[in-house]
C-alpha positions in Angstrom: -18.0 44.3 -59.0 -21.1 44.1 -58.1 -23.2 40.6 -59.4 -26.7 40.9 -58.9 -28.2 36.7 -58.2 -32.1 35.8 -59.2 -32.2 32.2 -58.3 -34.7 30.2 -56.3 -32.7 26.7 -55.9 -31.6 27.8 -52.3 -27.7 25.0 -52.9 -27.9 26.6 -56.7 -28.2 30.0 -55.4 -25.3 29.4 -52.2 -22.8 27.7 -55.0 -22.9 30.6 -57.3 -22.5 33.5 -54.3 -19.4 31.1 -52.6 -17.9 30.8 -56.0 -17.9 34.6 -57.5 -17.1 35.8 -53.4 -14.2 34.2 -53.9 -13.4 35.2 -57.1 -14.1 39.0 -55.4 -16.8 39.8 -56.8 -19.4 41.4 -54.3 -23.1 39.3 -55.1 -26.6 40.6 -53.8 -28.6 37.1 -54.2 -32.6 36.4 -54.3 -34.7 33.9 -54.9 -38.2 35.4 -55.7 -39.0 38.4 -58.5 -40.6 40.6 -56.0 -37.4 41.3 -53.8 -35.4 40.8 -57.6 -38.0 43.9 -59.0 -37.3 45.8 -55.7 -33.8 45.1 -55.2 -33.0 46.8 -59.4 -35.0 49.4 -58.7 -33.2 51.1 -56.3 -29.7 49.7 -56.9 -27.1 49.9 -59.5 -25.5 46.3 -60.3 -22.5 45.4 -63.4 -23.9 42.0 -64.0 -27.0 39.9 -64.0 -27.8 36.4 -63.5 -31.4 35.2 -63.5 -33.3 32.3 -63.4 -36.7 32.4 -65.2 -38.8 29.8 -63.3 -39.1 31.7 -60.0 -41.9 33.0 -57.4 -43.3 36.1 -58.2 -42.3 38.1 -61.5 -40.4 35.7 -63.5 -37.1 36.0 -65.2 -38.1 37.4 -68.4 -40.4 40.1 -66.2 -36.8 41.2 -64.5 -35.0 41.3 -67.5 -37.3 43.8 -69.4 -37.2 46.0 -66.0 -33.6 46.1 -66.2 -33.7 46.7 -70.3 -35.8 49.3 -69.3 -33.1 51.0 -67.3 -30.5 49.6 -68.9 -29.6 48.6 -72.3 -25.8 47.7 -72.4 -25.3 45.9 -68.9 -24.6 42.0 -69.5 -27.3 39.9 -68.1 -26.6 36.0 -68.2 -29.9 34.0 -67.8 -29.4 30.4 -66.2 -32.3 28.0 -67.1 -33.3 24.7 -66.6 -36.2 25.9 -70.1 -34.8 24.3 -72.9 -37.3 25.1 -75.3 -37.0 27.7 -77.8 -39.5 29.7 -77.4 -38.4 30.7 -73.6 -34.4 30.5 -75.1 -36.1 33.1 -77.9 -37.9 35.1 -75.2 -35.0 36.2 -73.6 -32.9 37.3 -76.4 -35.9 38.6 -77.6 -36.0 40.6 -74.1 -32.1 41.2 -74.5 -30.1 38.8 -72.0 -26.6 38.3 -73.4 -26.4 34.9 -73.1 -27.7 31.8 -71.9 -26.2 29.2 -70.0 -28.2 26.0 -69.6 -29.2 23.4 -66.4 -26.9 21.5 -65.5 -23.5 23.5 -65.6 -20.0 23.6 -64.3 -19.3 26.7 -61.9 -16.2 26.6 -63.6 -18.3 27.4 -67.2 -20.8 30.3 -65.7 -17.5 31.8 -64.3 -15.9 32.1 -68.1 -18.8 33.5 -69.4 -18.9 36.0 -66.0 -14.9 36.7 -67.1 -16.4 37.3 -71.2 -19.1 40.0 -69.9 -17.3 41.6 -67.5 -14.4 41.9 -70.8 -16.5 43.7 -72.4 -17.4 46.3 -70.3 -14.0 47.1 -71.1 -13.9 47.8 -75.1 -10.7 49.4 -74.4 -9.3 46.0 -73.0 -11.3 43.4 -74.3 -8.2 41.6 -75.3 -6.7 41.9 -71.5 -7.7 40.8 -68.0 -5.6 43.5 -66.5 -6.4 47.3 -66.7 -3.5 49.3 -66.3 -3.7 52.2 -63.7 -0.2 53.8 -64.4 2.5 54.1 -62.1 3.0 50.7 -61.5 -0.3 49.6 -60.8 -3.4 47.3 -62.2 -6.2 45.8 -62.0 -6.9 42.5 -62.4 -10.7 42.5 -63.5 -10.9 38.7 -62.7 -10.3 38.3 -60.0 -10.7 41.9 -58.7 -7.2 42.0 -56.9 -4.9 45.6 -57.1 -1.1 44.8 -57.8 1.8 47.7 -57.8 4.6 46.1 -59.8 3.0 42.5 -59.3 2.5 42.8 -56.0 -1.1 42.7 -54.8 -2.3 45.4 -52.5 -5.3 44.2 -50.1 -8.5 46.2 -50.4 -11.4 45.8 -48.1 -14.4 45.0 -50.6 -15.9 48.4 -50.6 -12.4 49.7 -51.6 -12.4 46.9 -54.6 -16.2 48.9 -55.4 -15.5 52.2 -55.4 -12.5 51.0 -57.7 -14.4 49.5 -60.1 -16.7 52.5 -60.0 -13.7 55.1 -60.7 -12.8 52.3 -63.6 -15.9 52.5 -65.6 -15.4 56.4 -65.3 -11.8 56.7 -65.8 -11.2 60.7 -65.7 -14.5 61.7 -64.9 -15.9 62.8 -61.6 -17.8 60.5 -59.7 -20.3 62.1 -57.6 -20.5 61.7 -54.1 -24.6 60.2 -54.7 -22.8 57.8 -56.8 -20.5 56.6 -54.7 -23.7 56.4 -52.0 -25.3 54.3 -54.6 -22.2 51.8 -55.7 -20.7 50.7 -52.8 -23.5 51.5 -49.9 -26.5 50.6 -52.3 -27.6 53.8 -50.6 -28.2 52.6 -47.4 -27.8 55.0 -45.0 -24.5 56.2 -43.7 -22.4 58.8 -42.4 -20.1 61.0 -45.0 -17.0 61.3 -42.9 -17.6 57.0 -44.0 -17.2 58.0 -47.3 -14.4 60.5 -46.8 -12.4 57.8 -44.8 -13.0 55.0 -47.0 -12.0 57.0 -49.8 -8.7 58.6 -47.7 -7.9 54.9 -47.8 -7.9 54.3 -51.0 -5.8 57.2 -51.8 -3.1 55.9 -49.6 -3.0 52.4 -51.0 -1.8 54.5 -54.3 0.4 56.8 -55.9 -1.0 60.4 -54.4 -2.9 62.4 -56.7 -4.2 59.8 -58.8 -7.8 60.3 -56.7 -8.2 63.7 -56.5 -11.0 65.5 -54.7 -13.7 67.7 -57.1 -15.0 70.1 -54.4 -18.6 70.0 -53.4 -19.2 67.2 -56.5 -16.9 64.2 -55.6 -14.2 62.5 -56.4 -12.4 61.7 -59.8 -9.1 58.9 -60.6 -7.0 60.8 -62.8 -5.8 59.1 -66.0 -3.6 61.7 -68.0 0.1 60.4 -66.8 -1.2 56.8 -66.8 0.7 54.6 -69.6 
């Protein structure tokens, strides 16, 4: 799962990044609103964490741009601004949560965990997505299991599996994979095929199918 962080306090930025990466998330972090705008206009993320008072575009302006692109993905504001005008403006612009600084990292992780659940409405009371055939994926820890035994995934494999879970039984185009897993960075087609082949070998044969000329699909027809 991909999380975007806008925080201009270097120490706090690093603390949040390290805590999230230890949980298996892929984090893109910036410290000013200009870089934030560039990233959100050119890449896709699953959840956004924004400070308000940052150099360049403010967190409010970045939030407004995010909502032009996507109306539903979770946005958490983290700010020392405690006045009602700033809080009210953030909610009016479409934030899902407002976490007041200073906060404990565990508190932020709990908020993230809640919003991850909202992305999977059919599994809102579960941390574990059942993939069938004895496989399951822990949304909180970004971990794949087969009969409760962990299967080691690379960071890109975690991103790819998350993308497939977002689109169960739907075709995921090669362009979507390139954008989500590689952030639209230059890559060779063989790299994508190789990674998909490696993930296929870690799952049951036939779970990921090739839709010739279009992309790939994680099948759910026989899932439990």
